[in-house]
Amino acid sequence: MKTSTFKYFGLALMAILMVSFTSCEVEIDSFYDDDNNGAGYYNRSADLCSRTWVSFYRDMDGNYCRQELDFFLDRTGIDYIRVEYPNGTVDQYEYNFRWSWENYAQTSIRMSYGPNDVSYLDDVYIGGNRLCGYLDGRNNFVEFQGKR
């Protein structure tokens, strides 16, 4: 009878450990962006939110584009894109998003534009009035200049 008691005790202990590990994983996701990571966390967010970030580029069709990103400390943001076509027509788009640091090192930003519409800026560098990184993949390096 002692063997079966230990067997059930072992199964119960195993179930408790599995539940504990699962809840730790859930906590880790919120831990990265709970604003309790020390002074460095606040400074990094403050740097990101301190200015409008501007980039100029040509899209796949050769149209001249200007993109502006604004990050706010309340974890919201605005993505503004202006496209100038060769015939003189201009389109402007403005998208709202929610952002968070995706990792503890604060080198990845998750930007959620809505359900199933998420972008990631990885290998983030902020310094010298510059924000850069890889947007949605290793083949798309982007660089923004700060505009105060």
Coordinates of C-alpha atoms in Angstrom, one line a residue:
M1 CA 0.0 0.0 0.0
K2 CA 2.9 2.4 0.6
T3 CA 4.1 2.0 -2.9
S4 CA 0.8 3.1 -4.4
T5 CA 0.7 6.1 -1.9
F6 CA 4.1 7.2 -3.2
K7 CA 3.0 6.6 -6.7
Y8 CA 0.0 8.9 -6.4
F9 CA 2.0 11.4 -4.4
G10 CA 4.5 11.5 -7.2
L11 CA 1.8 12.0 -9.8
A12 CA 0.3 14.8 -7.8
L13 CA 3.7 16.4 -7.4
M14 CA 4.4 16.1 -11.1
A15 CA 1.0 17.7 -11.9
I16 CA 1.7 20.6 -9.6
L17 CA 5.2 21.2 -11.2
M18 CA 3.7 21.2 -14.7
V19 CA 1.1 23.8 -13.7
S20 CA 3.8 25.9 -12.0
F21 CA 6.0 25.8 -15.1
T22 CA 3.1 26.8 -17.3
S23 CA 2.2 29.8 -15.1
C24 CA 5.9 30.8 -15.1
E25 CA 5.8 31.1 -18.9
V26 CA 2.7 33.2 -18.7
E27 CA 4.4 35.5 -16.2
I28 CA 7.5 35.8 -18.3
D29 CA 5.5 37.3 -21.2
S30 CA 4.1 40.1 -19.0
F31 CA 7.3 40.5 -17.0
Y32 CA 9.1 42.0 -20.0
D33 CA 6.7 44.9 -20.3
D34 CA 5.5 45.6 -16.8
D35 CA 7.7 48.7 -16.3
N36 CA 9.4 47.1 -13.3
N37 CA 12.8 46.3 -14.9
G38 CA 14.8 49.1 -13.3
A39 CA 16.2 52.4 -14.4
G40 CA 17.6 51.1 -17.7
Y41 CA 14.2 49.9 -18.8
Y42 CA 12.7 53.4 -18.2
N43 CA 15.6 55.1 -19.9
R44 CA 15.4 52.9 -23.0
S45 CA 11.6 53.5 -23.3
A46 CA 12.1 57.2 -22.7
D47 CA 14.7 57.3 -25.5
L48 CA 12.3 55.5 -27.9
C49 CA 9.5 57.8 -27.1
S50 CA 11.5 61.0 -27.0
R51 CA 11.0 62.0 -30.7
T52 CA 9.4 61.2 -34.0
W53 CA 11.4 58.7 -36.1
V54 CA 11.5 59.4 -39.8
S55 CA 12.7 57.3 -42.8
F56 CA 12.7 58.0 -46.5
Y57 CA 12.8 55.2 -49.0
R58 CA 11.5 53.9 -52.4
D59 CA 8.9 51.2 -52.4
M60 CA 8.8 48.2 -54.7
D61 CA 7.2 50.3 -57.5
G62 CA 9.8 53.0 -57.2
N63 CA 7.5 55.5 -55.5
Y64 CA 9.1 58.0 -53.0
C65 CA 7.9 57.3 -49.4
R66 CA 8.3 58.9 -46.1
Q67 CA 7.5 57.0 -42.9
E68 CA 7.2 58.4 -39.4
L69 CA 6.9 56.4 -36.2
D70 CA 5.8 57.8 -32.9
F71 CA 6.1 55.7 -29.8
F72 CA 4.4 56.9 -26.6
L73 CA 5.1 55.9 -23.0
D74 CA 1.5 54.6 -22.6
R75 CA 2.5 51.9 -25.1
T76 CA 0.6 53.3 -28.0
G77 CA 2.0 54.6 -31.3
I78 CA 1.3 56.0 -34.7
D79 CA 2.8 54.9 -38.0
Y80 CA 2.4 57.5 -40.7
I81 CA 3.2 56.8 -44.3
R82 CA 3.2 59.2 -47.2
V83 CA 3.6 57.9 -50.8
E84 CA 4.4 60.2 -53.7
Y85 CA 3.6 58.8 -57.2
P86 CA 5.4 59.9 -60.4
N87 CA 2.1 61.6 -61.6
G88 CA 2.1 63.9 -58.6
T89 CA -0.6 62.0 -56.7
V90 CA 0.0 61.6 -53.0
D91 CA -1.5 59.1 -50.6
Q92 CA -1.2 59.3 -46.9
Y93 CA -1.9 56.5 -44.4
E94 CA -2.0 56.6 -40.6
Y95 CA -2.1 53.5 -38.5
N96 CA -2.4 53.2 -34.7
F97 CA -0.6 50.4 -32.9
R98 CA 0.2 49.2 -29.4
W99 CA 3.9 48.4 -28.7
S100 CA 5.9 46.5 -26.1
W101 CA 9.5 45.3 -25.6
E102 CA 9.5 41.7 -26.8
N103 CA 12.5 40.6 -24.7
Y104 CA 14.3 41.5 -21.5
A105 CA 17.3 42.9 -23.4
Q106 CA 15.0 45.4 -25.0
T107 CA 16.4 44.7 -28.5
S108 CA 13.0 43.7 -30.0
I109 CA 9.8 45.8 -30.3
R110 CA 6.5 44.2 -30.9
M111 CA 4.0 46.5 -32.7
S112 CA 0.4 45.3 -32.8
Y113 CA -1.7 47.0 -35.4
G114 CA -4.8 44.8 -34.7
P115 CA -5.8 41.2 -34.6
N116 CA -3.4 39.1 -36.7
D117 CA -1.4 42.2 -37.7
V118 CA 1.8 42.3 -35.8
S119 CA 5.2 43.7 -36.8
Y120 CA 8.6 43.2 -35.1
L121 CA 11.6 45.5 -35.1
D122 CA 14.5 43.2 -34.1
D123 CA 18.1 44.0 -33.2
V124 CA 17.0 47.5 -32.2
Y125 CA 19.6 50.2 -31.8
I126 CA 18.8 53.6 -30.4
G127 CA 21.5 56.2 -30.2
G128 CA 23.0 59.1 -32.0
N129 CA 19.6 60.4 -33.0
R130 CA 19.1 57.1 -34.9
L131 CA 16.7 54.1 -34.5
C132 CA 17.4 51.1 -36.6
G133 CA 16.8 47.4 -36.8
Y134 CA 15.3 44.6 -38.9
L135 CA 11.6 45.0 -39.6
D136 CA 9.8 41.8 -40.0
G137 CA 12.7 39.7 -41.0
R138 CA 16.5 39.7 -41.6
N139 CA 16.2 41.0 -45.2
N140 CA 14.6 44.3 -44.3
F141 CA 17.0 46.6 -42.4
V142 CA 15.4 50.0 -41.6
E143 CA 16.9 53.1 -40.3
F144 CA 15.1 56.2 -38.9
Q145 CA 16.4 59.6 -38.0
G146 CA 15.0 61.4 -35.0
K147 CA 13.0 64.5 -35.5
R148 CA 12.3 66.6 -32.4

